[in-house]
Tab-separated table of C-alpha atoms in Angstrom:
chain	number	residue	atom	x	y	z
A	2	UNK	CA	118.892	59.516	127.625
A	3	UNK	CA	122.327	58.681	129.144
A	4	UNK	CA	122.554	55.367	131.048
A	5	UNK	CA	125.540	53.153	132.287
A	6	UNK	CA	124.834	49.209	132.763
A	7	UNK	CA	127.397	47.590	134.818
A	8	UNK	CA	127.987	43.755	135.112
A	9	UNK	CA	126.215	42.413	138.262
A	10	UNK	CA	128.228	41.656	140.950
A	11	UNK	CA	130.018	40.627	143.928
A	12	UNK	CA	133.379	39.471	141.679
A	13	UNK	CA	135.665	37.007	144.218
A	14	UNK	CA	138.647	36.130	142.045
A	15	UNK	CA	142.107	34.351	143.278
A	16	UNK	CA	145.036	36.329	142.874
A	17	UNK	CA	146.808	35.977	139.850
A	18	UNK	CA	143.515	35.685	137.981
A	19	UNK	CA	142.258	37.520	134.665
A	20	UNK	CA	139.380	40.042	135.770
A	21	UNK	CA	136.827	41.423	133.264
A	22	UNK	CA	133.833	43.585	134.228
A	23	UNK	CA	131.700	44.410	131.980
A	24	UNK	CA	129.877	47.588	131.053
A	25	UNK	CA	127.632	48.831	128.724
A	26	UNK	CA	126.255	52.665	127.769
A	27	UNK	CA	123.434	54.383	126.261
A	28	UNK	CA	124.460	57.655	125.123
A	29	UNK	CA	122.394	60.531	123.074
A	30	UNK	CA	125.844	61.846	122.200
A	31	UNK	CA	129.569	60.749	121.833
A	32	UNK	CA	130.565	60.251	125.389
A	33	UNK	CA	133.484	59.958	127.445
A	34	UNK	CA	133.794	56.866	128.557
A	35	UNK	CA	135.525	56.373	132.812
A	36	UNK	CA	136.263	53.721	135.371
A	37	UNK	CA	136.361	54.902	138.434
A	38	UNK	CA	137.015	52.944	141.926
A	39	UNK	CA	136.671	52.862	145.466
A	40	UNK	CA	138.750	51.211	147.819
A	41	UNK	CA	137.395	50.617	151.324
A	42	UNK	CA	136.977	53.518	152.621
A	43	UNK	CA	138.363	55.820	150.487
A	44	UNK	CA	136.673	58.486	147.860
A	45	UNK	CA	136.256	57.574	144.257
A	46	UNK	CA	139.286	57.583	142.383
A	47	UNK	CA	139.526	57.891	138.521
A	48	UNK	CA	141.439	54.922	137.543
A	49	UNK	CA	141.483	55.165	133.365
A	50	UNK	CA	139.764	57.236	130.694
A	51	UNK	CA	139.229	57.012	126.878
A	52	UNK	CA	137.166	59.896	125.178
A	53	UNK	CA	136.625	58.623	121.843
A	54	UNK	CA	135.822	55.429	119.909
A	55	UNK	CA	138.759	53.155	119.772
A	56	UNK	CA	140.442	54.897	122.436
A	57	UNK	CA	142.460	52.438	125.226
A	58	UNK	CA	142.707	53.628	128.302
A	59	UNK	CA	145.041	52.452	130.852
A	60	UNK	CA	146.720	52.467	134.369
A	61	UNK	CA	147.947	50.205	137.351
A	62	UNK	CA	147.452	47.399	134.760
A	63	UNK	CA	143.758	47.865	134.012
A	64	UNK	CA	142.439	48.407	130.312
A	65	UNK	CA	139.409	49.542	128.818
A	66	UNK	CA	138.465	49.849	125.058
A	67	UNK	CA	135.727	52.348	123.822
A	68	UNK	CA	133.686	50.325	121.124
A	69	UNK	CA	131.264	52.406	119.565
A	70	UNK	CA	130.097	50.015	117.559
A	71	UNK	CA	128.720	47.958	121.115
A	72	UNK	CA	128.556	50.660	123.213
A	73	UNK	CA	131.315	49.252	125.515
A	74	UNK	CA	133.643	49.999	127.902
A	75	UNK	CA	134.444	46.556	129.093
A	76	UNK	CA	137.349	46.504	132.401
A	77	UNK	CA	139.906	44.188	132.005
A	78	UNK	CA	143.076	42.997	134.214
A	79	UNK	CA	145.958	40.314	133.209
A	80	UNK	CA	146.772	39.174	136.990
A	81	UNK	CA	144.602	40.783	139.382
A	82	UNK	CA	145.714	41.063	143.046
A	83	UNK	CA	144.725	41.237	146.706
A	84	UNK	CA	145.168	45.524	146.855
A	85	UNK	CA	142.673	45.514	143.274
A	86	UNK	CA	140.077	44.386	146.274
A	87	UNK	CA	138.167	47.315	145.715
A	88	UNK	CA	134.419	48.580	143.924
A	89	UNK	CA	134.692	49.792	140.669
A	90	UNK	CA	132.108	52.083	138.821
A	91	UNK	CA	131.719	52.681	134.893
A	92	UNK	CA	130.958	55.888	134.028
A	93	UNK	CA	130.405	58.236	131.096
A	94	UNK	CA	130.214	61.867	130.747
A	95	UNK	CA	127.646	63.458	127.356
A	96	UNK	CA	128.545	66.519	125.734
A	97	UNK	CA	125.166	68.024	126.325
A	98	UNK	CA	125.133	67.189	129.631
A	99	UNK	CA	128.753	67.313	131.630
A	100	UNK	CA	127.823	65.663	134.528
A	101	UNK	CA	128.535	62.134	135.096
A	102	UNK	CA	126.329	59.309	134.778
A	103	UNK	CA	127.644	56.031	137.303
A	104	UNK	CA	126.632	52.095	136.827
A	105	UNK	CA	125.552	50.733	139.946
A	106	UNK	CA	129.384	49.370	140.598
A	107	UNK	CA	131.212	46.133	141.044
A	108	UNK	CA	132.383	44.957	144.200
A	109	UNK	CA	135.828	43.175	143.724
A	110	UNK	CA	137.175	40.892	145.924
A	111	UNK	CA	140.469	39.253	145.710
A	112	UNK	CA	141.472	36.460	147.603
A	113	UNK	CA	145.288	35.518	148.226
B	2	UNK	CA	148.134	69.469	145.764
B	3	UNK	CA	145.150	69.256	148.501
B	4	UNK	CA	142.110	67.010	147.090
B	5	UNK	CA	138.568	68.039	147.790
B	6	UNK	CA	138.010	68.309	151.528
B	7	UNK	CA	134.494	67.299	152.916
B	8	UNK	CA	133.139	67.844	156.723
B	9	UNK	CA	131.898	65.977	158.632
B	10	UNK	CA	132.396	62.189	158.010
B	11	UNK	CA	129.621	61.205	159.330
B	12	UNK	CA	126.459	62.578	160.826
B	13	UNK	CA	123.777	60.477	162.703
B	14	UNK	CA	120.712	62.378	162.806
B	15	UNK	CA	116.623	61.765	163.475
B	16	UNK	CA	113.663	62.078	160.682
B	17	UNK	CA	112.822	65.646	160.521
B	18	UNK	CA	115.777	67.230	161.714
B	19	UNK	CA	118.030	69.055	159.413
B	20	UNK	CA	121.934	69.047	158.407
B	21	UNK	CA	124.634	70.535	156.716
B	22	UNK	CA	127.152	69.578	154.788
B	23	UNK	CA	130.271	71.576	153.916
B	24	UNK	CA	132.658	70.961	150.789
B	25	UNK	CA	135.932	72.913	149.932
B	26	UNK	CA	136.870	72.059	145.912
B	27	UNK	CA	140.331	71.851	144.490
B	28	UNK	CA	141.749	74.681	144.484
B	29	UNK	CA	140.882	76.766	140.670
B	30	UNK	CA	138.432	74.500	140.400
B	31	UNK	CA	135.512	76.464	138.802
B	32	UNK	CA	132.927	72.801	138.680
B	33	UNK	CA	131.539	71.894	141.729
B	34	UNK	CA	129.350	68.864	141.511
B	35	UNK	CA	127.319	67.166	144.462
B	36	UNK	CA	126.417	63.389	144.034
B	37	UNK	CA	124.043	61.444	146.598
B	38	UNK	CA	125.108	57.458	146.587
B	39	UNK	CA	122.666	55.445	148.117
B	40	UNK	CA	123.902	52.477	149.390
B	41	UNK	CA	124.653	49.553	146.591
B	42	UNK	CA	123.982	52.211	143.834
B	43	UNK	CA	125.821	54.296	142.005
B	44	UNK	CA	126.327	57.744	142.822
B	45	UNK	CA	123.568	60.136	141.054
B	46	UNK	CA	123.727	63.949	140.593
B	47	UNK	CA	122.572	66.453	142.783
B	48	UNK	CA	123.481	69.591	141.984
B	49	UNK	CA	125.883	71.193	140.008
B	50	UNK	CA	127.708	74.685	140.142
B	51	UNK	CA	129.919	76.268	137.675
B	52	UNK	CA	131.769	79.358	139.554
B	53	UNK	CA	129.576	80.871	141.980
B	54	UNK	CA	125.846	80.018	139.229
B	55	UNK	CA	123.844	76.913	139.063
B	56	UNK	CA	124.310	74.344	136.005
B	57	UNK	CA	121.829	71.777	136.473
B	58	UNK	CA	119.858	71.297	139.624
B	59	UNK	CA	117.392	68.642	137.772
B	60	UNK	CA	117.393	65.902	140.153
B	61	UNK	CA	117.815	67.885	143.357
B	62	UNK	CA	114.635	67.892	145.024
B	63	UNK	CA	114.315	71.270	146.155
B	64	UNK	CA	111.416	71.010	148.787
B	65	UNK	CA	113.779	69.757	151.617
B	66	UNK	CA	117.280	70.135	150.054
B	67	UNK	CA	119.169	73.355	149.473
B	68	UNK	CA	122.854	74.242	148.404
B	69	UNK	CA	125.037	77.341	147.926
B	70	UNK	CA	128.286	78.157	146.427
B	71	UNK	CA	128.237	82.027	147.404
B	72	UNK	CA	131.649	83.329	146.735
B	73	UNK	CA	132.405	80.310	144.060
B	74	UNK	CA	134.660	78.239	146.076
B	75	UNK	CA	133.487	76.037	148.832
B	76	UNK	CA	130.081	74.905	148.776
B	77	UNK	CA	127.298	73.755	151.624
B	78	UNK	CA	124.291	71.236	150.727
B	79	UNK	CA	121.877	71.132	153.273
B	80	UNK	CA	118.387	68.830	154.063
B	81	UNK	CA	115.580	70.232	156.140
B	82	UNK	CA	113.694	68.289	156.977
B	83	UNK	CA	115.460	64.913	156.467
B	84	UNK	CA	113.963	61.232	155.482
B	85	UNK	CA	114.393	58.657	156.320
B	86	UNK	CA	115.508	57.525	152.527
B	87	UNK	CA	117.886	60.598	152.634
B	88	UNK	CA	120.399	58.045	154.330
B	89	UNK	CA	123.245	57.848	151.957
B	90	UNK	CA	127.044	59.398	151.421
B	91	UNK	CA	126.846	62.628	149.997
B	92	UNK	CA	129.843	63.181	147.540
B	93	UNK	CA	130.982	66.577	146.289
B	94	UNK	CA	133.669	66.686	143.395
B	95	UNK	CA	135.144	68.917	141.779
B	96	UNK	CA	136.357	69.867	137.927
B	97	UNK	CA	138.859	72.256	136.517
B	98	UNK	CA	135.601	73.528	134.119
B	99	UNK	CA	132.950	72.230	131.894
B	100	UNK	CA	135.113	71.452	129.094
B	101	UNK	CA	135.368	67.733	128.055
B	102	UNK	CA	136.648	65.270	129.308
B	103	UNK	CA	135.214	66.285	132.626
B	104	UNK	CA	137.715	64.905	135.101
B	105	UNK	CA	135.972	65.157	138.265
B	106	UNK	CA	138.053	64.558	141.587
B	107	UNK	CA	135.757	63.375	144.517
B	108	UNK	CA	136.117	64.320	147.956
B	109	UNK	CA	135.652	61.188	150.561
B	110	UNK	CA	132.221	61.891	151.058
B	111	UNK	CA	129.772	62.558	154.070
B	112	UNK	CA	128.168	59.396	155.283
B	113	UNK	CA	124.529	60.432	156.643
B	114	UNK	CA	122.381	58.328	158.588
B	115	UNK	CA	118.605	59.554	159.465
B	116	UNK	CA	116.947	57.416	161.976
């Protein structure tokens, strides 16, 4: 079946800090791999995408690799800062299935 | 562009009762997809539409919930009679179509409370 495991959280970093959360996917497919986030109160936003192995996808300074080979998606940030405060969510979408399937998110705090 | 519009924002309502939420998609949008997130969890699938038909309705569990997409546009979800573990925020999203990579655009969401 199709599963997303996020890294545990609450995440309190200091600005300027290197973020990584980590995520992890079990696929029957070859997915599409998302992050998506949520700032306080606001909807889920798609924040980067990659659809095939080796794939980078990027925006607002985030980056995310698909490894097929360790069915990864791991979230990474050089210099995080106090407007990233925000929970992100790891996500993939199957071929067979075209829905999404969400980790349980990663609540991001950064503190000035 | 408008993004996916959602009423209401929240509803506060008792075990037993029943409610309705409404969601109007993107505009062309022909996927219409509505997620439950319980709080602390990711959000799960409820129901999905392409055009006006049913694509998976799997995990929606059909003895108190319901939803519609008549004319293929905006949708309503509705729980009769609600638990108290329905408490949650009900997300509806939308997708130009099933092809990948399935983009989905998420309307803020109806927080629901059932005391």
């Amino acid at each position: 079946g199709n599963s997303v495991t996020q890294m545990e959280g609450p995440v309190t970093l200091s600005e300027e800090a290197f973020l990584t959360i980590n995520c992890t996917y079990t696929a029957t497919g070859y997915p599409s791999l998302f992050w998506y986030v949520q700032y306080p109160g606001e909807g889920l936003q798609l924040l980067l995408k990659a659809t095939k192995a080796d794939d980078k996808g990027s925006n607002k300074g985030f980056e995310a690799t698909y490894r097929k080979e360790t069915t990864s998606f791991h979230l990474e940030k050089g210099s995080v800062q106090v407007s990233d405060s925000a929970v992100y969510f790891c996500a993939l979408s199957d071929r067979g299935a075209n829905n999404l399937f969400f980790g349980t998110g990663t609540r991001l705090t950064v503190i000035p | 562009e408008a993004g996916v519009a959602q009423s209401p924002r929240y509803k506060i309502i008792e075990k037993r009762q029943s409610v309705a939420f409404w969601c109007n998609p993107i505009s062309g949008h022909a996927t219409l997809y509505w997620y439950q997130q319980i709080l602390g969890q990711g959000p799960k699938l409820l129901i999905q539409f392409q055009n006006n038909g049913v694509v998976d309705d799997s995990q929606l569990p059909k003895d108190r919930f319901s939803a519609e997409r008549l004319k293929g546009v905006d949708s309503t979800l509705k729980i009769q009679p609600a638990k108290l573990e329905d408490s949650a925020v009900y997300l509806c999203a939308s997708s130009p179509g099933l092809a990948l990579p399935n983009e989905q655009f998420f309307g803020p969401g109806t927080r629901l409370t059932v005391l």
